[in-house]
C-alpha positions as a Python dict, from the first residue, in 0.01 Angstrom:
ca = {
    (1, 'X'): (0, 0, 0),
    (2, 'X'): (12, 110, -356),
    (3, 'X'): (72, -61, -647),
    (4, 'X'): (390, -94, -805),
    (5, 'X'): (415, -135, -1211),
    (6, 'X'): (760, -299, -1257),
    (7, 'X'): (866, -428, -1616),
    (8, 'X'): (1018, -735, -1628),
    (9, 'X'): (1295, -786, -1887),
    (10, 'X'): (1371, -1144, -1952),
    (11, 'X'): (1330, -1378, -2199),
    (12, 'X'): (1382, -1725, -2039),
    (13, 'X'): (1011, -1801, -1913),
    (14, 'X'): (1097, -2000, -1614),
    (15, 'X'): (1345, -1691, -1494),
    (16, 'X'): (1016, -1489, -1525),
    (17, 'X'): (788, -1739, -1325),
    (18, 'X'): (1020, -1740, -1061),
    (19, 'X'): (1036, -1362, -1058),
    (20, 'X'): (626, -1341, -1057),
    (21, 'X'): (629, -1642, -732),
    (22, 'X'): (913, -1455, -560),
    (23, 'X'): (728, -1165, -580),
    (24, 'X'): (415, -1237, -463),
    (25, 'X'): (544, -1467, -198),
    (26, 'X'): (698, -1133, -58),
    (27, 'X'): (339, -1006, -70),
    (28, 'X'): (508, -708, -315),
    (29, 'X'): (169, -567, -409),
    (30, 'X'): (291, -528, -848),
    (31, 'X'): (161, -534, -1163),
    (32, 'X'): (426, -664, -1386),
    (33, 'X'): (487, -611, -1772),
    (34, 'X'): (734, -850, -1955),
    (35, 'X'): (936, -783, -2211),
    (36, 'X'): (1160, -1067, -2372),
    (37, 'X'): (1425, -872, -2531),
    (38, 'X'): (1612, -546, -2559),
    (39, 'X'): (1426, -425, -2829),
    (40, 'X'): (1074, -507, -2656),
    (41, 'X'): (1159, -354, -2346),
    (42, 'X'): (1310, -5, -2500),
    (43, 'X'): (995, -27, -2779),
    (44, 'X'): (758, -57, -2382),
    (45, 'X'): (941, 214, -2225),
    (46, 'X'): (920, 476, -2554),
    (47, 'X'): (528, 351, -2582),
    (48, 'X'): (599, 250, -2956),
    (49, 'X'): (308, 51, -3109),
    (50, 'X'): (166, -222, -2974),
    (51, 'X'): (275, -67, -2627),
    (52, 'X'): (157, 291, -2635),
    (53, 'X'): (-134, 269, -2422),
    (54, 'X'): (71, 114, -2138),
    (55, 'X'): (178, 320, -1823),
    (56, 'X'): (543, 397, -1749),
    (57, 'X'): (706, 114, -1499),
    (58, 'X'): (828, 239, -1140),
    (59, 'X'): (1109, -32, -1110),
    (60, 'X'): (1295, -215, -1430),
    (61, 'X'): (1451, -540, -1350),
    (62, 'X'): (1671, -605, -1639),
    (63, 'X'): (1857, -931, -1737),
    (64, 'X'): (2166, -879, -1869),
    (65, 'X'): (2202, -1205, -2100),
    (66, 'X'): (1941, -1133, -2386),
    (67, 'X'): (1851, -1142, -2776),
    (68, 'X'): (1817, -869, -3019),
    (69, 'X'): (1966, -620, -2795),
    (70, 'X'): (2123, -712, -2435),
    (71, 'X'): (2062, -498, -2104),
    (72, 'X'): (2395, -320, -2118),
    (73, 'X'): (2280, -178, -2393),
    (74, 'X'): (1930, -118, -2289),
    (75, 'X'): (2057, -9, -1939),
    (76, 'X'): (2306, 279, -2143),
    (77, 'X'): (2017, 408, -2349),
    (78, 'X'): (1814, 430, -2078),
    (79, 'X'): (2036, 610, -1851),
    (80, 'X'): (2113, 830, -2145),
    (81, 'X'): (1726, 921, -2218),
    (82, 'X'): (1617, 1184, -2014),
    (83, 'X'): (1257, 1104, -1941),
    (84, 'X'): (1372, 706, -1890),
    (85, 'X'): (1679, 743, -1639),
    (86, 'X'): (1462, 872, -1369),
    (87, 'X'): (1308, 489, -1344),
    (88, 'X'): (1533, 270, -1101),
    (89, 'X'): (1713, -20, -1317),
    (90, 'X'): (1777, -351, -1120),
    (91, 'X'): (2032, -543, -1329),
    (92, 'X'): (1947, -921, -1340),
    (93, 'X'): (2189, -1226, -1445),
    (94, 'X'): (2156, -1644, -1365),
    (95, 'X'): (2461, -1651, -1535),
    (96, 'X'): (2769, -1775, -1416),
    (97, 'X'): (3029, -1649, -1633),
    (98, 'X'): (3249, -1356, -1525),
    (99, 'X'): (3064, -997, -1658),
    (100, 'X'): (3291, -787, -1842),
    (101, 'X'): (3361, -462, -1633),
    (102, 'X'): (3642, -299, -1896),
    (103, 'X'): (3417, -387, -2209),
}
């Protein structure tokens, strides 16, 4: 099976442990890259210093509820970037609270 490079957007720690368990528990052979906020993940994916050695991710998973920039933003310019959109975008959330639709 070959190896999948998903990045990891998230920047509560635990949310990310639990991502890397679940993961390998499913015997998902991965690497994964982890970014902790909107800026991070956007400053990966355009391989802007100190990323630009790193490859470009198969799979995001995205969490929606982050600092600096949050994923519906990071999910628009994404989708918006020509080279980026062609990378699958799995949108993430352990929130609870009701997510805007109209916004």
């Amino acid at each position: 099976m070959q190896e999948i490079h998903i990045l990891l957007v998230d920047d509560n720690e635990g949310d990310v442990l639990l991502t890397r368990e679940a993961l390998e528990e499913a015997k998902i052979v991965n690497r994964i890259s982890v970014a902790y906020d909107g800026i991070e993940a956007l400053n990966f994916l355009k391989k802007r210093p100190p990323f630009s050695e790193q490859d470009s991710p198969d799979l995001i998973l995205l969490d929606i509820n982050l600092p600096r920039m949050d994923g519906t933003e990071v999910l628009s310019i994404i989708k918006n970037d020509p080279v980026l959109k062609r990378i699958p975008v799995i949108m993430l959330t352990t929130s609870s609270s009701e997510i805007c639709r109209d916004c």
